[in-house]
PDB file of C-alpha atoms and ligand atoms in Angstrom:
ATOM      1  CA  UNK P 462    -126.009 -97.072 -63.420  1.00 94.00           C
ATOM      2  CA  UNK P 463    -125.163-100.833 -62.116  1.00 95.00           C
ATOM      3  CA  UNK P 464    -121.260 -99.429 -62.080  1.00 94.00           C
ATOM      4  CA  UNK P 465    -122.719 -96.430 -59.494  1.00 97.00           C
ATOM      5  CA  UNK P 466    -124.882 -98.255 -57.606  1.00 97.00           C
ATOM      6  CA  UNK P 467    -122.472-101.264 -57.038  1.00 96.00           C
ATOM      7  CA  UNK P 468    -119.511 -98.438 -56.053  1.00 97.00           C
ATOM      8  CA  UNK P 469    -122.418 -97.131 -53.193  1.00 97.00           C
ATOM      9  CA  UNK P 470    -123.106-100.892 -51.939  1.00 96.00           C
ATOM     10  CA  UNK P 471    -119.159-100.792 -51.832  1.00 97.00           C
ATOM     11  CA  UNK P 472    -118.735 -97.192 -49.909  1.00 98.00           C
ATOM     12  CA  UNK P 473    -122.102 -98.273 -47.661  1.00 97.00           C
ATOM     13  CA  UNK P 474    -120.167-101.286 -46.592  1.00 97.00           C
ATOM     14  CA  UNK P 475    -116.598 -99.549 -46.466  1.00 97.00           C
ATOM     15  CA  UNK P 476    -118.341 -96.803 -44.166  1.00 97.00           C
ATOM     16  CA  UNK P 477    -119.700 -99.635 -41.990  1.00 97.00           C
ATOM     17  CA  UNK P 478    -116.494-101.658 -41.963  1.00 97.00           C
ATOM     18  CA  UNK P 479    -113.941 -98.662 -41.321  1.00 97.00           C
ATOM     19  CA  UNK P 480    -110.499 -99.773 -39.969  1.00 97.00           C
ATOM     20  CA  UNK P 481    -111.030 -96.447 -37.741  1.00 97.00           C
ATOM     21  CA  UNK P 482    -114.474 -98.130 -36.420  1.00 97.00           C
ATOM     22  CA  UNK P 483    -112.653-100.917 -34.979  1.00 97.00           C
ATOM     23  CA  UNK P 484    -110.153 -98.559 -33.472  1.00 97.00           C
ATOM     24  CA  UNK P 485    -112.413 -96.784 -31.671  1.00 97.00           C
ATOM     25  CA  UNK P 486    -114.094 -99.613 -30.303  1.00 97.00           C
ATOM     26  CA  UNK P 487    -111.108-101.477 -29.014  1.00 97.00           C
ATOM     27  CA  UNK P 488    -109.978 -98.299 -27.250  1.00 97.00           C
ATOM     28  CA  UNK P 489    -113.550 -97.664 -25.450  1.00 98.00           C
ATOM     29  CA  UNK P 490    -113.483-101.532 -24.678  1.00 98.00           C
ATOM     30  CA  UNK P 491    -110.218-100.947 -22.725  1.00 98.00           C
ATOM     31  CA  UNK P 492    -111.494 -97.922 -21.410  1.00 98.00           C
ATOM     32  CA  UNK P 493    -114.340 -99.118 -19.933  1.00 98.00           C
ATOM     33  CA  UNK P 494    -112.534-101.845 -18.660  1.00 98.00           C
ATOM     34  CA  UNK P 495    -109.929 -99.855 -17.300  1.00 98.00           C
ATOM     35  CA  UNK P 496    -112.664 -97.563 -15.760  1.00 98.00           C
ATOM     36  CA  UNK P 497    -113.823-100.747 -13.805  1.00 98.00           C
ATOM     37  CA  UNK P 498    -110.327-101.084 -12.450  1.00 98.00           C
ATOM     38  CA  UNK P 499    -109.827 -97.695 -11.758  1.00 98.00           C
ATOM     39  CA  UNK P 500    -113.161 -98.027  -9.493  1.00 98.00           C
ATOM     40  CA  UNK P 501    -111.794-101.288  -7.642  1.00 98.00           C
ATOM     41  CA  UNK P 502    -108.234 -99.782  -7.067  1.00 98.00           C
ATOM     42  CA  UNK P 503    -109.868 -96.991  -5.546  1.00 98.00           C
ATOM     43  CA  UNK P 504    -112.114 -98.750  -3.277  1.00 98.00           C
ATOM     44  CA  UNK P 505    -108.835-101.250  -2.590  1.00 97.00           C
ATOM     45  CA  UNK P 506    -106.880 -97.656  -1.813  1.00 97.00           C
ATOM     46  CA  UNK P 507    -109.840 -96.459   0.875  1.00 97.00           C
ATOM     47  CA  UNK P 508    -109.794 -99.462   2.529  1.00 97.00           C
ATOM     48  CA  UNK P 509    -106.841 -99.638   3.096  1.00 97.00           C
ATOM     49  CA  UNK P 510    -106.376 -95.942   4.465  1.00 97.00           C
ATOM     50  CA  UNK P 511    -109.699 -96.978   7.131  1.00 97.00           C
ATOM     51  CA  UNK P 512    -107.132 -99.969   8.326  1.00 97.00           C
ATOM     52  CA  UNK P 513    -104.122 -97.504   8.880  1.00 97.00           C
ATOM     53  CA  UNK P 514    -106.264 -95.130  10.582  1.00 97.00           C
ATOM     54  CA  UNK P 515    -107.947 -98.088  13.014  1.00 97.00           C
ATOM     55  CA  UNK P 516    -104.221 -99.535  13.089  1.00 97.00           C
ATOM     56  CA  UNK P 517    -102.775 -95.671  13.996  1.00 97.00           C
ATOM     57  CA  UNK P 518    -105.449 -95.230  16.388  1.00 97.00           C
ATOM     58  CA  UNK P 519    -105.389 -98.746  18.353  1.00 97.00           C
ATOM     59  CA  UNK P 520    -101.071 -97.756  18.371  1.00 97.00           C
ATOM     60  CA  UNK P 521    -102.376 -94.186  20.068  1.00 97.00           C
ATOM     61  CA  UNK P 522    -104.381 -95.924  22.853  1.00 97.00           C
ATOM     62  CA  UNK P 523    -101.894 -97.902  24.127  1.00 97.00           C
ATOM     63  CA  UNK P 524     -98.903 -95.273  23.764  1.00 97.00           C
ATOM     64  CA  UNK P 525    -101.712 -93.290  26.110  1.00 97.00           C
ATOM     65  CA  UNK P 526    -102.031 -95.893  28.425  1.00 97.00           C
ATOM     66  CA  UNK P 527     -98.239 -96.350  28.674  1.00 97.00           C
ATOM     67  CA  UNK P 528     -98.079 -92.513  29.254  1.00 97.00           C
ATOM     68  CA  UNK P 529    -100.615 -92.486  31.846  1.00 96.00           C
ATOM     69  CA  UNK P 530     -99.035 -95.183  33.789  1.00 95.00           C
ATOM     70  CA  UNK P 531     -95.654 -93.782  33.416  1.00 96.00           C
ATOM     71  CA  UNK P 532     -96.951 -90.243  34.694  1.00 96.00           C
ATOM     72  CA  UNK P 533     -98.109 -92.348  37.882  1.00 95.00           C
ATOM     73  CA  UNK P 534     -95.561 -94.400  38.798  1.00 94.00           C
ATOM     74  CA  UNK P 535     -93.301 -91.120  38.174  1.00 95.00           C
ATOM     75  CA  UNK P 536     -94.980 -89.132  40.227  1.00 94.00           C
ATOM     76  CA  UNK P 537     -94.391 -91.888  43.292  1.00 88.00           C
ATOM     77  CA  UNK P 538     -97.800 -90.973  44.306  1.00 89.00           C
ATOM     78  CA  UNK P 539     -98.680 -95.146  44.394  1.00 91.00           C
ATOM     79  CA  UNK P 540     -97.654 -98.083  46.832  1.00 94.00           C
ATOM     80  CA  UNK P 541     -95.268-100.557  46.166  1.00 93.00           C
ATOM     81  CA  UNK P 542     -97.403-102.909  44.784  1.00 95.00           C
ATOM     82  CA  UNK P 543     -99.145-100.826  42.932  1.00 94.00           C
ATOM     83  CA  UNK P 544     -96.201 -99.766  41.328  1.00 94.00           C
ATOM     84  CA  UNK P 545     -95.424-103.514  40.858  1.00 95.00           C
ATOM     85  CA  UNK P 546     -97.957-103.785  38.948  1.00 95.00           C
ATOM     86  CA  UNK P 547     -98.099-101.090  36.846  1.00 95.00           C
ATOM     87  CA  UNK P 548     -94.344-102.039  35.842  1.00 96.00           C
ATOM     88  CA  UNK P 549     -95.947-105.298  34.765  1.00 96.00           C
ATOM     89  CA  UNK P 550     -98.477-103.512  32.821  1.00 96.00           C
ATOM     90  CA  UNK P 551     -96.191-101.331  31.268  1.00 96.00           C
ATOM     91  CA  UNK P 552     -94.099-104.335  30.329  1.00 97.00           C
ATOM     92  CA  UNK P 553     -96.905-105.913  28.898  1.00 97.00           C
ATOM     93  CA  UNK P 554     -98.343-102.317  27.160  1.00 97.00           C
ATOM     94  CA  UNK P 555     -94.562-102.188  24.717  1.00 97.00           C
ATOM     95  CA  UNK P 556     -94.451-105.446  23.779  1.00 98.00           C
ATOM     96  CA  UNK P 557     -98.410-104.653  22.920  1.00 97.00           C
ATOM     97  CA  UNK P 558     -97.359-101.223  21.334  1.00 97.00           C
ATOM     98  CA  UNK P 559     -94.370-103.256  19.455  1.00 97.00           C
ATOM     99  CA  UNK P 560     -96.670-105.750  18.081  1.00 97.00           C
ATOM    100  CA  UNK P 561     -99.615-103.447  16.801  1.00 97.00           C
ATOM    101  CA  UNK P 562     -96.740-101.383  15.412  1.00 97.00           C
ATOM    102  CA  UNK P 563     -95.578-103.701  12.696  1.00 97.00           C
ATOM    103  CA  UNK P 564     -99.389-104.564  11.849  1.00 97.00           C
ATOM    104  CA  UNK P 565     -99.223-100.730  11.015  1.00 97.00           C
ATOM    105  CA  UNK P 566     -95.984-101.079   9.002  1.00 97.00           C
ATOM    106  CA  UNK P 567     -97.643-103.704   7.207  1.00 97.00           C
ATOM    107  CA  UNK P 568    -101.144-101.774   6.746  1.00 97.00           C
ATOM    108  CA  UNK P 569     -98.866 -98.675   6.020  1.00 97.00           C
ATOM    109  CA  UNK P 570     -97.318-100.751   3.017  1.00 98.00           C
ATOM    110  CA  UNK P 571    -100.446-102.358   1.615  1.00 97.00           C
ATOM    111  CA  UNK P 572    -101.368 -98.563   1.409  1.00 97.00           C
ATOM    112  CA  UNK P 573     -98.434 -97.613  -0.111  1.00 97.00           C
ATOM    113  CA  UNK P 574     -99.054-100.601  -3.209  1.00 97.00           C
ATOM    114  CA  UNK P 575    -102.546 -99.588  -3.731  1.00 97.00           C
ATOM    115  CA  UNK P 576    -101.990 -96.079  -4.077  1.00 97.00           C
ATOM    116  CA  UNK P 577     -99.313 -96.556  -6.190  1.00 98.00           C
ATOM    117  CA  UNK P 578    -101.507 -99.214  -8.622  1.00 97.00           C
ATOM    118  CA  UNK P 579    -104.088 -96.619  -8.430  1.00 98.00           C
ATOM    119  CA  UNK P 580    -102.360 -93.538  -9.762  1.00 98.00           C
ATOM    120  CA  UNK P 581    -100.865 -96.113 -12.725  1.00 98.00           C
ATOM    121  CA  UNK P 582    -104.323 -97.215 -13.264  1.00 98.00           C
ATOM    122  CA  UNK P 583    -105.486 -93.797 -13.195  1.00 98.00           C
ATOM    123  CA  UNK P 584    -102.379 -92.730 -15.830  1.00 98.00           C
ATOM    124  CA  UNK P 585    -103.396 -95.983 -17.804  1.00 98.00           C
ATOM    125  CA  UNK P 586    -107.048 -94.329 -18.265  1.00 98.00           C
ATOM    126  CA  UNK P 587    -105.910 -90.949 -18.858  1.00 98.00           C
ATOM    127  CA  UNK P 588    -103.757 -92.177 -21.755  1.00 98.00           C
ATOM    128  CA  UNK P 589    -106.024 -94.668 -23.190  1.00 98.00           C
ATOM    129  CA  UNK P 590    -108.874 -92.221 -23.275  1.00 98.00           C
ATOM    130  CA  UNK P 591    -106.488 -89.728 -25.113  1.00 98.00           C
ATOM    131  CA  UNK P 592    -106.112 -92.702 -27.619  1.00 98.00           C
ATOM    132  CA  UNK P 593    -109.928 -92.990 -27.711  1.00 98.00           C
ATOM    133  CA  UNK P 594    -109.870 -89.243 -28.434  1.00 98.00           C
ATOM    134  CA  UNK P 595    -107.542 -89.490 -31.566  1.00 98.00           C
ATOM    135  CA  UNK P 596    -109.383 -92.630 -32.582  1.00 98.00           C
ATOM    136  CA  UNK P 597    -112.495 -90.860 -32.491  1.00 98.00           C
ATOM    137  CA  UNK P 598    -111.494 -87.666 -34.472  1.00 98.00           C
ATOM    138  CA  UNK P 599    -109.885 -90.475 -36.618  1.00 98.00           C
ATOM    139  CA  UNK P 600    -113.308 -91.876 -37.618  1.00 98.00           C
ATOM    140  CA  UNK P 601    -114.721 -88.701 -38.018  1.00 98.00           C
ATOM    141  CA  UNK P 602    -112.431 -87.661 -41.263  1.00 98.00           C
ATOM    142  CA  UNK P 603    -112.830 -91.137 -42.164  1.00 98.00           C
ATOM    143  CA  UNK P 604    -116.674 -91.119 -42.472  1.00 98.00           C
ATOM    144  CA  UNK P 605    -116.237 -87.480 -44.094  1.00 98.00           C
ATOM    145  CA  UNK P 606    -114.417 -89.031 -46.746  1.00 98.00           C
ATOM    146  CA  UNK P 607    -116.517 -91.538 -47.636  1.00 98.00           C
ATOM    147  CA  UNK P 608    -119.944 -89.602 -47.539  1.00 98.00           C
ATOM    148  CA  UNK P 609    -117.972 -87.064 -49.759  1.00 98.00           C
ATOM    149  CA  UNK P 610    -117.365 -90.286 -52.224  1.00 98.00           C
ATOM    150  CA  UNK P 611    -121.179 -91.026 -51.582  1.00 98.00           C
ATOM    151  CA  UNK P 612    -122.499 -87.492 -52.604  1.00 98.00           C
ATOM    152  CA  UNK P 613    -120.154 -87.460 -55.426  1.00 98.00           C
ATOM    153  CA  UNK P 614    -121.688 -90.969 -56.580  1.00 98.00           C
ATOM    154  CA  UNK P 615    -125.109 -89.998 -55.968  1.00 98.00           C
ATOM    155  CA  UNK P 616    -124.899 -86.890 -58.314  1.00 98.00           C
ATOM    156  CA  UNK P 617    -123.661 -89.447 -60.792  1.00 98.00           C
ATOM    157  CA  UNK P 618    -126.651 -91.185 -60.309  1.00 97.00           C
ATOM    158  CA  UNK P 619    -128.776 -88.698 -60.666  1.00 96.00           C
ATOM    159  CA  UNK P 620    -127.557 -88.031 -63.713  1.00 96.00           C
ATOM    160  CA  UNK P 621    -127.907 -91.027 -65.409  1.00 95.00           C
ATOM    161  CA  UNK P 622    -131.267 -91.656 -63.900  1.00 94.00           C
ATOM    162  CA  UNK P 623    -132.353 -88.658 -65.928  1.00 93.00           C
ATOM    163  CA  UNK P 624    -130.975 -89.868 -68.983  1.00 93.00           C
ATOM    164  CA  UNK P 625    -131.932 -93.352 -68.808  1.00 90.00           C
ATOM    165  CA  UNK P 626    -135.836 -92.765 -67.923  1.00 89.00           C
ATOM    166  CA  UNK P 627    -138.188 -93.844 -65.809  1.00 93.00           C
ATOM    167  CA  UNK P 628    -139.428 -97.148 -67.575  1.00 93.00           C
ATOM    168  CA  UNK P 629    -136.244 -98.928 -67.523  1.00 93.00           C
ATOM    169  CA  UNK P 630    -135.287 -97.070 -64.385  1.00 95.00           C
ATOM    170  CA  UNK P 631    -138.360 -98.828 -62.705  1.00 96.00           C
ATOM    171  CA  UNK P 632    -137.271-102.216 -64.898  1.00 96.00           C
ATOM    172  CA  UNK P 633    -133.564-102.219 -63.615  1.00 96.00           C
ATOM    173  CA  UNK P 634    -134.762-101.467 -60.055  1.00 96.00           C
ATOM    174  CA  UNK P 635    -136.785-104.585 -60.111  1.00 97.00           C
ATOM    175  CA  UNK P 636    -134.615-106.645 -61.549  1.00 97.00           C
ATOM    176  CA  UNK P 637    -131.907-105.383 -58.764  1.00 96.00           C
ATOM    177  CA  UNK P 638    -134.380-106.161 -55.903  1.00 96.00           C
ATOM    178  CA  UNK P 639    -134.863-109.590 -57.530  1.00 95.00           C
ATOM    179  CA  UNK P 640    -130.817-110.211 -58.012  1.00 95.00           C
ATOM    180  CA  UNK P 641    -129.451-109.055 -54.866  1.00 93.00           C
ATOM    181  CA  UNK P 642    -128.512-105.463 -55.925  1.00 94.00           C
ATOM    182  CA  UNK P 643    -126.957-106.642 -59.279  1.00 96.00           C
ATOM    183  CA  UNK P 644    -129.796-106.032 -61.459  1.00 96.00           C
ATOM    184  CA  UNK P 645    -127.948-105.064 -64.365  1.00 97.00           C
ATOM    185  CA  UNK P 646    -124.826-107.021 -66.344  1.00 96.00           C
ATOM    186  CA  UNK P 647    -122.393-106.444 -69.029  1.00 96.00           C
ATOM    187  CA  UNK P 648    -122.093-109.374 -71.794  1.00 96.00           C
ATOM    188  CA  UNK P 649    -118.077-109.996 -71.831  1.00 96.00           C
ATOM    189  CA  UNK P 650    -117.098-112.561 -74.651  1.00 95.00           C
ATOM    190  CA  UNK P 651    -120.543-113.899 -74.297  1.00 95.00           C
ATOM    191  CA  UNK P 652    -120.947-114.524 -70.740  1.00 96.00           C
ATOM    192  CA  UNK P 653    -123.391-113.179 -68.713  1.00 96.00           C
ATOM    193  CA  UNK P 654    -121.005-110.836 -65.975  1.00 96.00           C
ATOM    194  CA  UNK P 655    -124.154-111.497 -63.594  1.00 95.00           C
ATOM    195  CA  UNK P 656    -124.376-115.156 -63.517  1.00 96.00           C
ATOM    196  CA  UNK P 657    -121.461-116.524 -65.490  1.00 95.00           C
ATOM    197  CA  UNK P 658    -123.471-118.568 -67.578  1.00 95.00           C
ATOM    198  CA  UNK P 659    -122.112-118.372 -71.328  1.00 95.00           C
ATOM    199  CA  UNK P 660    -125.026-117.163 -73.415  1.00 93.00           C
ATOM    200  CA  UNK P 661    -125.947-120.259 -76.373  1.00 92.00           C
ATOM    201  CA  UNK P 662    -125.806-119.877 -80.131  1.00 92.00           C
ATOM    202  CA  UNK P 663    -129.476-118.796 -80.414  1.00 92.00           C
ATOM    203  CA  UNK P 664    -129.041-116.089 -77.703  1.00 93.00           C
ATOM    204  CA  UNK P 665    -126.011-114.801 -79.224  1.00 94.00           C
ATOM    205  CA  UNK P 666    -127.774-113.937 -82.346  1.00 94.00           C
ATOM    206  CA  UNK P 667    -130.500-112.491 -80.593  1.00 94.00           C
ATOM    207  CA  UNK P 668    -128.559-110.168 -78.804  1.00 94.00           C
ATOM    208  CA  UNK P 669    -126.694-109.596 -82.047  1.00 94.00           C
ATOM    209  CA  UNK P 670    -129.453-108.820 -83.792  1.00 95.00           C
ATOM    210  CA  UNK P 671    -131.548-106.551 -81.249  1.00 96.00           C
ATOM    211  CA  UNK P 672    -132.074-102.812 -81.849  1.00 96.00           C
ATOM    212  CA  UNK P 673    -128.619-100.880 -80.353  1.00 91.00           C
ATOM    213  CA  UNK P 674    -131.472 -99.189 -77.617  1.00 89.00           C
ATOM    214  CA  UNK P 675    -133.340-102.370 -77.218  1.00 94.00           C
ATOM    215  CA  UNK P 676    -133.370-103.890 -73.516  1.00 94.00           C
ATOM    216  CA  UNK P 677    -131.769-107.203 -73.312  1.00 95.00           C
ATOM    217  CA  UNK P 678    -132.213-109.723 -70.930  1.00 95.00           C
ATOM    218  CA  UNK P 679    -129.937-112.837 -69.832  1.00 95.00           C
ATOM    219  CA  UNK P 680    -131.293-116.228 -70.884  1.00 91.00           C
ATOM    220  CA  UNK P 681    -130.375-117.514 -67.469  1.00 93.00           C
ATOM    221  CA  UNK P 682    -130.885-115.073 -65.290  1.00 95.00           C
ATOM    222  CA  UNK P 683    -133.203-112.425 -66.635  1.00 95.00           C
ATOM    223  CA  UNK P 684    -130.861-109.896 -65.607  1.00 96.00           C
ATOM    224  CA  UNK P 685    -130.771-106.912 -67.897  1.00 96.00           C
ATOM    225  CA  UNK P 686    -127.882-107.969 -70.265  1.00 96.00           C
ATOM    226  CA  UNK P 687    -125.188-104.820 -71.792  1.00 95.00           C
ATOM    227  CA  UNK P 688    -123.754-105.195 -74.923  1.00 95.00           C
ATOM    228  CA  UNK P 689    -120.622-104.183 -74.868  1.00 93.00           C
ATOM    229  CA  UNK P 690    -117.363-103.965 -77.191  1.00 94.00           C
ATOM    230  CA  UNK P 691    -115.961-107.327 -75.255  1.00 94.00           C
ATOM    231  CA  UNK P 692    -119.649-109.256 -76.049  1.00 94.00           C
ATOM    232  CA  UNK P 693    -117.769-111.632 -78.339  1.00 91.00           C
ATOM    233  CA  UNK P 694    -121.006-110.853 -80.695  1.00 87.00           C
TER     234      UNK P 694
HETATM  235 ZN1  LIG M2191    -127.125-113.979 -66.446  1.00 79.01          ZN
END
């Protein structure tokens, strides 16, 4: 019974302690985390497409403006000095035009880098949540295994519940309650398997000399003590 109940303290604590637990959790750690980045890349990514579109736009207005005044001065429709001046303008307008160009090349690029870190990020999430996938059907035969050990245990148990009866039954689960789950120990070449203590002269012929279904306890530890073949009595 001690044997059974020590192997479901063992498969309780296996089933809690599951490589395949651990697993799991460090792939829906990087997940998550990877979810967070995936969120920031994105918002990165729209920013950056609002810039290009102000930085497209403000390149639009003046190409306009350079259009209209070309259209004028064209059409020879203006006096000399206004056409003096709108030369100047338009002088001034392309070197404008040229510099809000390569602040749109630049944008353009920035865009380019964040949508490309944002698809890998996106990839990186895709895969690692596939991984969380496996890891998590992983677990899940894992677990089965174990509460198939459990059930298989547990029948045991019942078993030898019925055939030991309920007085010592009731005796052993007190004295396992009072020892930490170990309530019950074999004697092995007169040692006490439940505290280690060696078991004196007097003891020893005690034990030696109790009924074969009497119900032994350790001098020690008051554990219920098993004779066994190995008891050195
Ligand atoms: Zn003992």
């Amino acid at each position: 019974m001690q044997a059974l109940d020590t192997r479901l303290s063992q498969l309780a604590h296996r089933r809690r302690t599951l490589p395949e637990r651990t697993a799991l959790a460090e792939r829906e750690q990087r997940s998550a985390a990877l979810r967070d980045d995936v969120v920031r890349a994105r918002t990165a990514a729209s920013d950056v497409e609002r810039e290009v579109a102000r930085a497209e736009r403000d390149v639009d207005q003046v190409r306009q403006r350079a259009t209209r005044n070309q259209t004028r001065l064209d059409s020879g429709a203006v006096s000399a000095k206004d056409a003096a001046a709108l030369v100047s303008e338009l002088e001034s307008l392309a070197r404008r035009q040229s510099a809000l160009e390569e602040v749109e090349l630049e944008v353009m690029e920035r865009q380019e880098l964040a949508q490309t870190s944002l698809v890998g990020l996106e990839q990186l999430l895709a895969e690692v949540d596939a991984e969380a996938e496996q890891a998590r059907a992983a677990l899940e035969t894992a677990v089965t295994e174990v509460d198939r050990d459990v059930e298989s245990v547990r029948a045991d148990r019942e078993r030898v519940a019925a055939a030991v009866g309920d007085e010592l039954l009731d005796l052993y689960e007190a004295s396992r309650r009072e020892h930490g789950g170990l309530g019950a120990a074999p004697l092995r070449a007169r040692r006490c398997e439940g505290c280690r203590m060696e078991q004196d002269a007097m003891s020893i012929g005690r034990l030696r000399d109790a009924p074969e279904d009497a119900v032994l306890r350790c001098e020690e530890c008051e554990r219920i003590l098993v004779r066994t073949p190995e008891s050195g009595l």
